[in-house]
Amino acid sequence: MDIEALHERGRERIGEFGATLDVRDAVVETAGAIFTRVYTEETQQGRSLTTVAAAALYVACKQEGAPVTSSAIADAADIEHSHLLRRSKWVQTEIGTPVDTFNPKPFVDEYANTLGLSDETRELARNVVTVATEEGVASGKSPSGFAAAAIYYAAKLRDETCTQDDVHEASGVSKITIRNRYQEQAEVVGDVTR
């Protein structure tokens, strides 16, 4: 198969993953461009088209601030999570653009929308993320879990009805993770409504 046909197939796979995950068209287009750039005659040998396509989508999601987890992409592509992460690092090296993988704010926005929370609670959750990150408690944490905890914390501070169960349902983050991240955030952030 010639490289143009492989590029077309890779972009189709990215489109399928994007549709499954309800990713914006702009992110899918960015992923397609990344895939075309990194999947060449020289680099295709020994690299699964599906894994590289999924990795390109993951990198594009990070670049565009789309709230999609690596595990969701791995599930959509039916590949091992560890293979996706390894290939994503390779993609970032190939395009020469390291991507900050810790950005919980798009997740905060998505979860706040899903839960129907007020703009004030959303903004407070974003502030919790900022302060907790500056205080160093975000290191090594999942952005989706960190955002879910911040949403729960902000809702509690603003007396909006939002339980750990509600946040778990909206985010898919375990209640244990929400509770642990919430406790870590509360220790360093305090009551930021004052």
PDB file of C-alpha atoms in Angstrom:
ATOM      1  CA  MET A   1       0.000   0.000   0.000  1.00  0.00           C
ATOM      2  CA  ASP A   2       1.433   3.393  -0.944  1.00  0.00           C
ATOM      3  CA  ILE A   3       1.907   6.105   1.660  1.00  0.00           C
ATOM      4  CA  GLU A   4      -0.989   8.266   0.406  1.00  0.00           C
ATOM      5  CA  ALA A   5      -3.377   5.351   0.837  1.00  0.00           C
ATOM      6  CA  LEU A   6      -1.980   4.747   4.333  1.00  0.00           C
ATOM      7  CA  HIS A   7      -2.438   8.428   5.169  1.00  0.00           C
ATOM      8  CA  GLU A   8      -6.049   8.266   3.994  1.00  0.00           C
ATOM      9  CA  ARG A   9      -6.650   5.140   6.044  1.00  0.00           C
ATOM     10  CA  GLY A  10      -5.058   6.748   9.117  1.00  0.00           C
ATOM     11  CA  ARG A  11      -7.228   9.862   8.785  1.00  0.00           C
ATOM     12  CA  GLU A  12     -10.302   7.644   8.443  1.00  0.00           C
ATOM     13  CA  ARG A  13      -9.365   5.827  11.661  1.00  0.00           C
ATOM     14  CA  ILE A  14      -8.866   9.159  13.426  1.00  0.00           C
ATOM     15  CA  GLY A  15     -12.292  10.256  12.179  1.00  0.00           C
ATOM     16  CA  GLU A  16     -13.830   7.041  13.542  1.00  0.00           C
ATOM     17  CA  PHE A  17     -12.175   7.503  16.947  1.00  0.00           C
ATOM     18  CA  GLY A  18     -13.195  11.165  16.986  1.00  0.00           C
ATOM     19  CA  ALA A  19     -16.808  10.295  16.213  1.00  0.00           C
ATOM     20  CA  THR A  20     -16.871   7.622  18.917  1.00  0.00           C
ATOM     21  CA  LEU A  21     -15.474  10.099  21.461  1.00  0.00           C
ATOM     22  CA  ASP A  22     -17.493  13.100  20.205  1.00  0.00           C
ATOM     23  CA  VAL A  23     -14.343  15.126  19.521  1.00  0.00           C
ATOM     24  CA  ARG A  24     -14.614  18.485  17.725  1.00  0.00           C
ATOM     25  CA  ASP A  25     -13.888  18.461  13.972  1.00  0.00           C
ATOM     26  CA  ALA A  26     -10.982  20.898  14.436  1.00  0.00           C
ATOM     27  CA  VAL A  27      -9.244  18.432  16.762  1.00  0.00           C
ATOM     28  CA  VAL A  28      -9.782  15.582  14.286  1.00  0.00           C
ATOM     29  CA  GLU A  29      -8.301  17.749  11.506  1.00  0.00           C
ATOM     30  CA  THR A  30      -5.272  18.587  13.659  1.00  0.00           C
ATOM     31  CA  ALA A  31      -4.820  14.884  14.435  1.00  0.00           C
ATOM     32  CA  GLY A  32      -4.991  14.052  10.725  1.00  0.00           C
ATOM     33  CA  ALA A  33      -2.294  16.608   9.968  1.00  0.00           C
ATOM     34  CA  ILE A  34      -0.100  15.237  12.767  1.00  0.00           C
ATOM     35  CA  PHE A  35      -0.602  11.674  11.514  1.00  0.00           C
ATOM     36  CA  THR A  36       0.327  12.616   7.934  1.00  0.00           C
ATOM     37  CA  ARG A  37       3.445  14.377   9.182  1.00  0.00           C
ATOM     38  CA  VAL A  38       4.747  11.533  11.366  1.00  0.00           C
ATOM     39  CA  TYR A  39       3.619   8.408   9.479  1.00  0.00           C
ATOM     40  CA  THR A  40       6.023   8.337   6.527  1.00  0.00           C
ATOM     41  CA  GLU A  41       7.686   5.767   4.278  1.00  0.00           C
ATOM     42  CA  GLU A  42      10.596   5.710   6.723  1.00  0.00           C
ATOM     43  CA  THR A  43       8.658   5.615  10.001  1.00  0.00           C
ATOM     44  CA  GLN A  44       5.785   3.260   9.141  1.00  0.00           C
ATOM     45  CA  GLN A  45       7.828   0.063   9.448  1.00  0.00           C
ATOM     46  CA  GLY A  46       7.064  -1.653  12.746  1.00  0.00           C
ATOM     47  CA  ARG A  47       4.489   0.918  13.791  1.00  0.00           C
ATOM     48  CA  SER A  48       0.807   0.071  13.839  1.00  0.00           C
ATOM     49  CA  LEU A  49      -1.262   2.506  11.781  1.00  0.00           C
ATOM     50  CA  THR A  50      -4.079   2.310  14.342  1.00  0.00           C
ATOM     51  CA  THR A  51      -1.777   3.027  17.292  1.00  0.00           C
ATOM     52  CA  VAL A  52      -0.107   5.968  15.537  1.00  0.00           C
ATOM     53  CA  ALA A  53      -3.538   7.327  14.519  1.00  0.00           C
ATOM     54  CA  ALA A  54      -4.756   7.069  18.120  1.00  0.00           C
ATOM     55  CA  ALA A  55      -1.558   8.713  19.385  1.00  0.00           C
ATOM     56  CA  ALA A  56      -1.966  11.554  16.881  1.00  0.00           C
ATOM     57  CA  LEU A  57      -5.511  12.092  18.157  1.00  0.00           C
ATOM     58  CA  TYR A  58      -4.318  12.099  21.770  1.00  0.00           C
ATOM     59  CA  VAL A  59      -1.596  14.666  21.007  1.00  0.00           C
ATOM     60  CA  ALA A  60      -4.108  16.796  19.071  1.00  0.00           C
ATOM     61  CA  CYS A  61      -6.534  16.660  22.013  1.00  0.00           C
ATOM     62  CA  LYS A  62      -3.773  17.933  24.301  1.00  0.00           C
ATOM     63  CA  GLN A  63      -2.784  20.691  21.866  1.00  0.00           C
ATOM     64  CA  GLU A  64      -6.385  21.820  21.385  1.00  0.00           C
ATOM     65  CA  GLY A  65      -7.414  21.442  25.042  1.00  0.00           C
ATOM     66  CA  ALA A  66     -10.037  18.797  24.280  1.00  0.00           C
ATOM     67  CA  PRO A  67     -11.116  16.952  27.440  1.00  0.00           C
ATOM     68  CA  VAL A  68     -10.442  13.382  26.305  1.00  0.00           C
ATOM     69  CA  THR A  69      -8.432  10.943  28.404  1.00  0.00           C
ATOM     70  CA  SER A  70      -5.756   8.659  27.043  1.00  0.00           C
ATOM     71  CA  SER A  71      -7.671   5.646  28.355  1.00  0.00           C
ATOM     72  CA  ALA A  72     -10.809   6.714  26.446  1.00  0.00           C
ATOM     73  CA  ILE A  73      -8.790   6.958  23.226  1.00  0.00           C
ATOM     74  CA  ALA A  74      -7.131   3.598  23.872  1.00  0.00           C
ATOM     75  CA  ASP A  75     -10.564   2.044  24.420  1.00  0.00           C
ATOM     76  CA  ALA A  76     -11.981   3.626  21.244  1.00  0.00           C
ATOM     77  CA  ALA A  77      -8.997   2.362  19.233  1.00  0.00           C
ATOM     78  CA  ASP A  78      -9.048  -1.039  20.972  1.00  0.00           C
ATOM     79  CA  ILE A  79      -5.344  -0.826  21.811  1.00  0.00           C
ATOM     80  CA  GLU A  80      -3.302  -1.208  24.987  1.00  0.00           C
ATOM     81  CA  HIS A  81      -3.152   1.995  27.034  1.00  0.00           C
ATOM     82  CA  SER A  82       0.625   1.623  27.498  1.00  0.00           C
ATOM     83  CA  HIS A  83       1.114   1.342  23.705  1.00  0.00           C
ATOM     84  CA  LEU A  84      -0.845   4.562  23.194  1.00  0.00           C
ATOM     85  CA  LEU A  85       1.239   6.454  25.753  1.00  0.00           C
ATOM     86  CA  ARG A  86       4.519   5.161  24.340  1.00  0.00           C
ATOM     87  CA  ARG A  87       3.517   6.039  20.765  1.00  0.00           C
ATOM     88  CA  SER A  88       2.244   9.467  21.887  1.00  0.00           C
ATOM     89  CA  LYS A  89       5.703  10.291  23.231  1.00  0.00           C
ATOM     90  CA  TRP A  90       7.185   9.260  19.890  1.00  0.00           C
ATOM     91  CA  VAL A  91       4.669  11.456  18.018  1.00  0.00           C
ATOM     92  CA  GLN A  92       5.559  14.441  20.194  1.00  0.00           C
ATOM     93  CA  THR A  93       9.259  13.869  19.496  1.00  0.00           C
ATOM     94  CA  GLU A  94       8.617  13.559  15.751  1.00  0.00           C
ATOM     95  CA  ILE A  95       6.660  16.831  15.571  1.00  0.00           C
ATOM     96  CA  GLY A  96       9.162  18.539  17.849  1.00  0.00           C
ATOM     97  CA  THR A  97       6.458  19.871  20.136  1.00  0.00           C
ATOM     98  CA  PRO A  98       6.257  18.585  23.665  1.00  0.00           C
ATOM     99  CA  VAL A  99       2.682  18.835  24.856  1.00  0.00           C
ATOM    100  CA  ASP A 100       1.773  19.710  28.425  1.00  0.00           C
ATOM    101  CA  THR A 101      -0.272  16.679  29.323  1.00  0.00           C
ATOM    102  CA  PHE A 102      -1.512  18.134  32.622  1.00  0.00           C
ATOM    103  CA  ASN A 103      -4.344  20.489  31.784  1.00  0.00           C
ATOM    104  CA  PRO A 104      -7.429  19.814  33.895  1.00  0.00           C
ATOM    105  CA  LYS A 105      -9.303  23.001  32.914  1.00  0.00           C
ATOM    106  CA  PRO A 106     -11.025  21.562  29.805  1.00  0.00           C
ATOM    107  CA  PHE A 107     -12.265  18.715  32.013  1.00  0.00           C
ATOM    108  CA  VAL A 108     -13.526  21.234  34.588  1.00  0.00           C
ATOM    109  CA  ASP A 109     -15.564  22.954  31.872  1.00  0.00           C
ATOM    110  CA  GLU A 110     -16.972  19.704  30.507  1.00  0.00           C
ATOM    111  CA  TYR A 111     -17.954  18.343  33.926  1.00  0.00           C
ATOM    112  CA  ALA A 112     -19.510  21.654  34.995  1.00  0.00           C
ATOM    113  CA  ASN A 113     -21.597  21.662  31.803  1.00  0.00           C
ATOM    114  CA  THR A 114     -22.648  18.036  32.248  1.00  0.00           C
ATOM    115  CA  LEU A 115     -23.671  18.669  35.857  1.00  0.00           C
ATOM    116  CA  GLY A 116     -25.431  21.963  35.053  1.00  0.00           C
ATOM    117  CA  LEU A 117     -23.379  23.891  37.599  1.00  0.00           C
ATOM    118  CA  SER A 118     -23.308  27.679  37.761  1.00  0.00           C
ATOM    119  CA  ASP A 119     -20.621  29.776  36.068  1.00  0.00           C
ATOM    120  CA  GLU A 120     -19.478  30.860  39.540  1.00  0.00           C
ATOM    121  CA  THR A 121     -18.887  27.248  40.597  1.00  0.00           C
ATOM    122  CA  ARG A 122     -17.060  26.525  37.334  1.00  0.00           C
ATOM    123  CA  GLU A 123     -14.809  29.544  37.872  1.00  0.00           C
ATOM    124  CA  LEU A 124     -14.177  28.551  41.480  1.00  0.00           C
ATOM    125  CA  ALA A 125     -13.222  25.021  40.353  1.00  0.00           C
ATOM    126  CA  ARG A 126     -10.800  26.514  37.827  1.00  0.00           C
ATOM    127  CA  ASN A 127      -9.280  28.596  40.639  1.00  0.00           C
ATOM    128  CA  VAL A 128      -8.977  25.500  42.841  1.00  0.00           C
ATOM    129  CA  VAL A 129      -7.078  23.773  40.019  1.00  0.00           C
ATOM    130  CA  THR A 130      -4.758  26.772  39.596  1.00  0.00           C
ATOM    131  CA  VAL A 131      -3.979  27.176  43.297  1.00  0.00           C
ATOM    132  CA  ALA A 132      -3.571  23.439  43.947  1.00  0.00           C
ATOM    133  CA  THR A 133      -1.277  23.112  40.923  1.00  0.00           C
ATOM    134  CA  GLU A 134       0.827  26.083  42.080  1.00  0.00           C
ATOM    135  CA  GLU A 135       1.036  24.487  45.545  1.00  0.00           C
ATOM    136  CA  GLY A 136       2.472  21.319  43.989  1.00  0.00           C
ATOM    137  CA  VAL A 137      -0.264  18.781  44.738  1.00  0.00           C
ATOM    138  CA  ALA A 138      -0.980  18.111  41.053  1.00  0.00           C
ATOM    139  CA  SER A 139       2.300  16.372  40.305  1.00  0.00           C
ATOM    140  CA  GLY A 140       1.724  12.909  38.856  1.00  0.00           C
ATOM    141  CA  LYS A 141      -2.062  13.231  38.998  1.00  0.00           C
ATOM    142  CA  SER A 142      -4.582  12.554  36.256  1.00  0.00           C
ATOM    143  CA  PRO A 143      -6.057  15.792  34.827  1.00  0.00           C
ATOM    144  CA  SER A 144      -9.541  14.268  34.695  1.00  0.00           C
ATOM    145  CA  GLY A 145      -9.404  13.132  38.323  1.00  0.00           C
ATOM    146  CA  PHE A 146      -7.969  16.449  39.470  1.00  0.00           C
ATOM    147  CA  ALA A 147     -10.739  18.321  37.640  1.00  0.00           C
ATOM    148  CA  ALA A 148     -13.461  16.053  39.033  1.00  0.00           C
ATOM    149  CA  ALA A 149     -12.264  16.723  42.581  1.00  0.00           C
ATOM    150  CA  ALA A 150     -12.095  20.467  41.941  1.00  0.00           C
ATOM    151  CA  ILE A 151     -15.683  20.431  40.669  1.00  0.00           C
ATOM    152  CA  TYR A 152     -16.824  18.562  43.773  1.00  0.00           C
ATOM    153  CA  TYR A 153     -14.847  20.915  46.038  1.00  0.00           C
ATOM    154  CA  ALA A 154     -16.167  24.070  44.355  1.00  0.00           C
ATOM    155  CA  ALA A 155     -19.766  22.830  44.470  1.00  0.00           C
ATOM    156  CA  LYS A 156     -19.395  22.118  48.202  1.00  0.00           C
ATOM    157  CA  LEU A 157     -17.935  25.573  48.853  1.00  0.00           C
ATOM    158  CA  ARG A 158     -20.781  27.245  46.938  1.00  0.00           C
ATOM    159  CA  ASP A 159     -23.480  25.026  48.481  1.00  0.00           C
ATOM    160  CA  GLU A 160     -24.574  23.736  45.079  1.00  0.00           C
ATOM    161  CA  THR A 161     -26.131  20.307  45.114  1.00  0.00           C
ATOM    162  CA  CYS A 162     -23.472  18.003  43.683  1.00  0.00           C
ATOM    163  CA  THR A 163     -22.465  14.736  45.329  1.00  0.00           C
ATOM    164  CA  GLN A 164     -19.415  12.567  44.739  1.00  0.00           C
ATOM    165  CA  ASP A 165     -21.805  10.156  42.996  1.00  0.00           C
ATOM    166  CA  ASP A 166     -22.940  12.960  40.654  1.00  0.00           C
ATOM    167  CA  VAL A 167     -19.347  13.871  39.789  1.00  0.00           C
ATOM    168  CA  HIS A 168     -18.457  10.198  39.328  1.00  0.00           C
ATOM    169  CA  GLU A 169     -21.383   9.745  36.916  1.00  0.00           C
ATOM    170  CA  ALA A 170     -20.458  12.867  34.929  1.00  0.00           C
ATOM    171  CA  SER A 171     -16.729  12.216  34.777  1.00  0.00           C
ATOM    172  CA  GLY A 172     -16.222   8.458  35.024  1.00  0.00           C
ATOM    173  CA  VAL A 173     -13.609   9.154  37.707  1.00  0.00           C
ATOM    174  CA  SER A 174     -13.818   6.798  40.686  1.00  0.00           C
ATOM    175  CA  LYS A 175     -15.300   8.115  43.933  1.00  0.00           C
ATOM    176  CA  ILE A 176     -12.097   7.123  45.742  1.00  0.00           C
ATOM    177  CA  THR A 177     -10.009   9.263  43.378  1.00  0.00           C
ATOM    178  CA  ILE A 178     -12.436  12.178  43.729  1.00  0.00           C
ATOM    179  CA  ARG A 179     -12.294  11.919  47.526  1.00  0.00           C
ATOM    180  CA  ASN A 180      -8.467  11.635  47.629  1.00  0.00           C
ATOM    181  CA  ARG A 181      -7.832  14.540  45.241  1.00  0.00           C
ATOM    182  CA  TYR A 182     -10.489  16.629  47.046  1.00  0.00           C
ATOM    183  CA  GLN A 183      -8.723  16.101  50.389  1.00  0.00           C
ATOM    184  CA  GLU A 184      -5.349  17.037  48.874  1.00  0.00           C
ATOM    185  CA  GLN A 185      -6.816  20.163  47.302  1.00  0.00           C
ATOM    186  CA  ALA A 186      -8.632  21.188  50.490  1.00  0.00           C
ATOM    187  CA  GLU A 187      -5.416  20.974  52.506  1.00  0.00           C
ATOM    188  CA  VAL A 188      -3.581  23.491  50.319  1.00  0.00           C
ATOM    189  CA  VAL A 189      -6.414  25.632  48.979  1.00  0.00           C
ATOM    190  CA  GLY A 190      -8.632  26.146  52.030  1.00  0.00           C
ATOM    191  CA  ASP A 191     -11.844  28.115  51.653  1.00  0.00           C
ATOM    192  CA  VAL A 192     -11.185  30.177  48.530  1.00  0.00           C
ATOM    193  CA  THR A 193     -14.624  31.814  48.691  1.00  0.00           C
ATOM    194  CA  ARG A 194     -13.506  34.278  51.369  1.00  0.00           C
TER     195      ARG A 194
END
